[in-house]
PDB file of C-alpha atoms in Angstrom:
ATOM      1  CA  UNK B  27      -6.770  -5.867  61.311  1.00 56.00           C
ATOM      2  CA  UNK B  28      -8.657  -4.448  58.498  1.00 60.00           C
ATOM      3  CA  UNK B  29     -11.484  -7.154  58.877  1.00 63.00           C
ATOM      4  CA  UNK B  30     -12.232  -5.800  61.777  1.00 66.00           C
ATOM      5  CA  UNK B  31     -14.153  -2.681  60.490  1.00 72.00           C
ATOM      6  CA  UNK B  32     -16.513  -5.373  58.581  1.00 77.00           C
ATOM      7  CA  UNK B  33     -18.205  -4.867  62.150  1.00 75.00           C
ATOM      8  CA  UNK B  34     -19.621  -1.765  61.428  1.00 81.00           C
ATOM      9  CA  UNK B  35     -22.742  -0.711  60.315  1.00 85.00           C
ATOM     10  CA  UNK B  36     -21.078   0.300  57.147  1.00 87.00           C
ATOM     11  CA  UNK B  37     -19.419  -3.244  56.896  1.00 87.00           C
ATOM     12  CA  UNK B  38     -22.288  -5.220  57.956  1.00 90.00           C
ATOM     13  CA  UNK B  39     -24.326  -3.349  54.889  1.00 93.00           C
ATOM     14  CA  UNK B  40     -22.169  -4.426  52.639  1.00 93.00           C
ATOM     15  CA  UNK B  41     -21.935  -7.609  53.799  1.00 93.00           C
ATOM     16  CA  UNK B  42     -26.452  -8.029  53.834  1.00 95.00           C
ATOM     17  CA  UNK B  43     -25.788  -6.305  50.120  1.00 96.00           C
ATOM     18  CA  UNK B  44     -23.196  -9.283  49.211  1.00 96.00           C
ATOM     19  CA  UNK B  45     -25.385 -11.625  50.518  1.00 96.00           C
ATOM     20  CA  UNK B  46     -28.233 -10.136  48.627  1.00 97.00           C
ATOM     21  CA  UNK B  47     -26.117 -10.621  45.073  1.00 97.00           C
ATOM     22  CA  UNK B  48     -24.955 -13.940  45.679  1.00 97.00           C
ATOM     23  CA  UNK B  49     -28.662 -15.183  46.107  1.00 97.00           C
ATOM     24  CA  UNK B  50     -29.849 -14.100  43.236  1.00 97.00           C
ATOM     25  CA  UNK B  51     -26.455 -14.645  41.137  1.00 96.00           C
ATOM     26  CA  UNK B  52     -26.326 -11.177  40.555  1.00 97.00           C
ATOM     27  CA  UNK B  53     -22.252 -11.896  41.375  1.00 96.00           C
ATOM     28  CA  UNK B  54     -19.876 -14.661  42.232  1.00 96.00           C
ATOM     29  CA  UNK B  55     -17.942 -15.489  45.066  1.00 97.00           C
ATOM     30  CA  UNK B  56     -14.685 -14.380  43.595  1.00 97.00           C
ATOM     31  CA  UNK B  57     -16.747 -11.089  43.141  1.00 97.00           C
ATOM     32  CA  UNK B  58     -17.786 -10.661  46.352  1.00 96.00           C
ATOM     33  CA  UNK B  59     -14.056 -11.295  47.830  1.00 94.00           C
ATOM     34  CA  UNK B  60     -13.268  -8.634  46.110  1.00 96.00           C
ATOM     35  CA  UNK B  61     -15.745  -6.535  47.350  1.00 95.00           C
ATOM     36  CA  UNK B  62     -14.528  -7.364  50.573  1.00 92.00           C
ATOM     37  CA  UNK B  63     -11.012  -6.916  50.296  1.00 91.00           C
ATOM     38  CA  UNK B  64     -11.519  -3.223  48.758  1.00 93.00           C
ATOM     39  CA  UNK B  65     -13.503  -2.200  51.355  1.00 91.00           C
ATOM     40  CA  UNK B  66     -11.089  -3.426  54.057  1.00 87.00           C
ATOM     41  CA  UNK B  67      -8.148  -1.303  51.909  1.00 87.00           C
ATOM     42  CA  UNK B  68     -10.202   1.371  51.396  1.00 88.00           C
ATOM     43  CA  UNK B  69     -11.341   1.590  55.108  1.00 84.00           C
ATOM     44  CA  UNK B  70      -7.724   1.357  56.219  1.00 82.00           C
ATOM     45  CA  UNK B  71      -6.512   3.615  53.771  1.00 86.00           C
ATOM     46  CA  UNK B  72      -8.956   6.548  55.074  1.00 83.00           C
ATOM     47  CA  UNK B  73      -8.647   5.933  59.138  1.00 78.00           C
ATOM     48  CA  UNK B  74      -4.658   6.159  58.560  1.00 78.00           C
ATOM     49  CA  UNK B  75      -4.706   9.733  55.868  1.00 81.00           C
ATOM     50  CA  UNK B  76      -7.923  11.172  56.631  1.00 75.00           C
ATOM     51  CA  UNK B  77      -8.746  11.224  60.372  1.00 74.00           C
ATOM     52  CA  UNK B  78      -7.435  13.953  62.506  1.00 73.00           C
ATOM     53  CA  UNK B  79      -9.930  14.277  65.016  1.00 75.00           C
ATOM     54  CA  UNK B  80      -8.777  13.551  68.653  1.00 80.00           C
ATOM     55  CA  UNK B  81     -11.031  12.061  71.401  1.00 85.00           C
ATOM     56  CA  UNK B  82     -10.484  11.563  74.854  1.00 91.00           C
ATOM     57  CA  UNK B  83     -12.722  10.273  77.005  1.00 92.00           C
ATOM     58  CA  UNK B  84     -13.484  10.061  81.377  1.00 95.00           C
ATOM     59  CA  UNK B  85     -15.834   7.381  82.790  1.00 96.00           C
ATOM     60  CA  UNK B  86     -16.584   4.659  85.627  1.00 97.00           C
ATOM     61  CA  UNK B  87     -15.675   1.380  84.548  1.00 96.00           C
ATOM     62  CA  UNK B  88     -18.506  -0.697  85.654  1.00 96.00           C
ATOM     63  CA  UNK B  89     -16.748  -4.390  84.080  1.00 96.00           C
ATOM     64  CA  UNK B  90     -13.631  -5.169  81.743  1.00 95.00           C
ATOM     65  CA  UNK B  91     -11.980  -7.974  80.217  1.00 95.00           C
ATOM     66  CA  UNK B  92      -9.501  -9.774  78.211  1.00 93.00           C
ATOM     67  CA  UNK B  93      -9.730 -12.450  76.193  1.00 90.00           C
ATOM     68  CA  UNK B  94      -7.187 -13.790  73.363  1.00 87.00           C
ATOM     69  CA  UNK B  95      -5.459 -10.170  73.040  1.00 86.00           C
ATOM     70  CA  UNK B  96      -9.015  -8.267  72.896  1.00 88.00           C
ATOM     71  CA  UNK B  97     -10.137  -5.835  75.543  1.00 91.00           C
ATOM     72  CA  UNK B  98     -13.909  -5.142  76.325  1.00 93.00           C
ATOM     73  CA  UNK B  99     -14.509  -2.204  78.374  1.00 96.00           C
ATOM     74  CA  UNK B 100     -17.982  -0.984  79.401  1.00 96.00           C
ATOM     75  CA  UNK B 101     -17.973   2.495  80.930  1.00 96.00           C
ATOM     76  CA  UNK B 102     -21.149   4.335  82.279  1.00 96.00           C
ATOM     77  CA  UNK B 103     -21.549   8.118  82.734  1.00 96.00           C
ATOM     78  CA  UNK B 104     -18.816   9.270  80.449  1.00 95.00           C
ATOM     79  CA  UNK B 105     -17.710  12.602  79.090  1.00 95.00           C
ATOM     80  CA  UNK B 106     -15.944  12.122  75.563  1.00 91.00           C
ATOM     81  CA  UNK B 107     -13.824  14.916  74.485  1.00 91.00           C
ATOM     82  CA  UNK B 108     -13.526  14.974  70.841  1.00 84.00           C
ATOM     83  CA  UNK B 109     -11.457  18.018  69.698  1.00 82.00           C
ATOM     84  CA  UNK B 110     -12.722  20.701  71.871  1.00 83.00           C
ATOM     85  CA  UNK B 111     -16.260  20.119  72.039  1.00 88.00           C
ATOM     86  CA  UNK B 112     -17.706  17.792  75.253  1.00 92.00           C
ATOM     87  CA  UNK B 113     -20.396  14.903  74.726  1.00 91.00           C
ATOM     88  CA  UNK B 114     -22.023  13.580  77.767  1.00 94.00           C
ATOM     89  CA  UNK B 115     -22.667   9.636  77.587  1.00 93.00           C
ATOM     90  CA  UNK B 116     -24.563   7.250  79.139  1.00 95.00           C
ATOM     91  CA  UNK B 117     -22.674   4.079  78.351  1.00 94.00           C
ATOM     92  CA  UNK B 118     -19.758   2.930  76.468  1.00 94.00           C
ATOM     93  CA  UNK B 119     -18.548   0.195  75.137  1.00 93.00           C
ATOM     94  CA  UNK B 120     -14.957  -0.167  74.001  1.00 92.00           C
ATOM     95  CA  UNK B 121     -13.065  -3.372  72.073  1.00 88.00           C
ATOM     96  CA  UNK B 122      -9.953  -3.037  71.792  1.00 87.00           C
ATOM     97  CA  UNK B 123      -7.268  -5.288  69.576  1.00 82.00           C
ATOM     98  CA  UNK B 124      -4.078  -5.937  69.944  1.00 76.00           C
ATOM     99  CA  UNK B 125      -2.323  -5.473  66.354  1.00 71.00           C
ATOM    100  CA  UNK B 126       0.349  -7.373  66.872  1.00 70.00           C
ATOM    101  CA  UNK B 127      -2.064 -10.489  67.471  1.00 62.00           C
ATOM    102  CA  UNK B 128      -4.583  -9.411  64.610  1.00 54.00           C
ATOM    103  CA  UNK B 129      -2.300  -9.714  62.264  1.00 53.00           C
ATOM    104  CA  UNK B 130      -1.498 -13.408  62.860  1.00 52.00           C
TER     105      UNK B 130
END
């Protein structure tokens, strides 16, 4: 599950960054694992103790999907709801994993 945040623009960052060290030998392999598996404990660590916020969101579904336990959504002219302040959107995109299956 946590590898799934390495699809962020945070994670993809460090991942150009790893790339980056291991061309020029600044760092091995074994280093950048590392690297990798921190961030993923790390990441999980803050979304479960540090987020409070709640968002809710209202939109058309204009297509949606499953495939292999993961959910695509696309929504267009949402309002999301996050605490008690409302942001209009144009489009959304949601993916959406089942745990149970992620961990396996």
């Amino acid at each position: 599950m946590a590898a799934l945040y390495r699809r962020t623009s945070l994670g993809e960052a460090l991942e150009e960054t790893l790339d980056d060290l291991l061309q020029s030998q600044k760092i091995t392999m074994a280093q950048a694992d590392k690297a990798r598996k921190q961030f993923d404990s790390s990441l999980m660590t803050v979304m479960a103790k540090e987020l409070s916020n709640r968002i809710s969101f209202k939109g058309k579904c204009s297509s949606y999907r499953n495939v292999n336990d993961v959910w695509h959504v696309q929504l267009t002219d949402v309002m999301l709801k996050v605490d008690d302040e409302h942001v209009p959107v144009d489009k959304m995109e949601i993916w959406a994993y089942d745990a149970k299956s992620a961990g396996k």
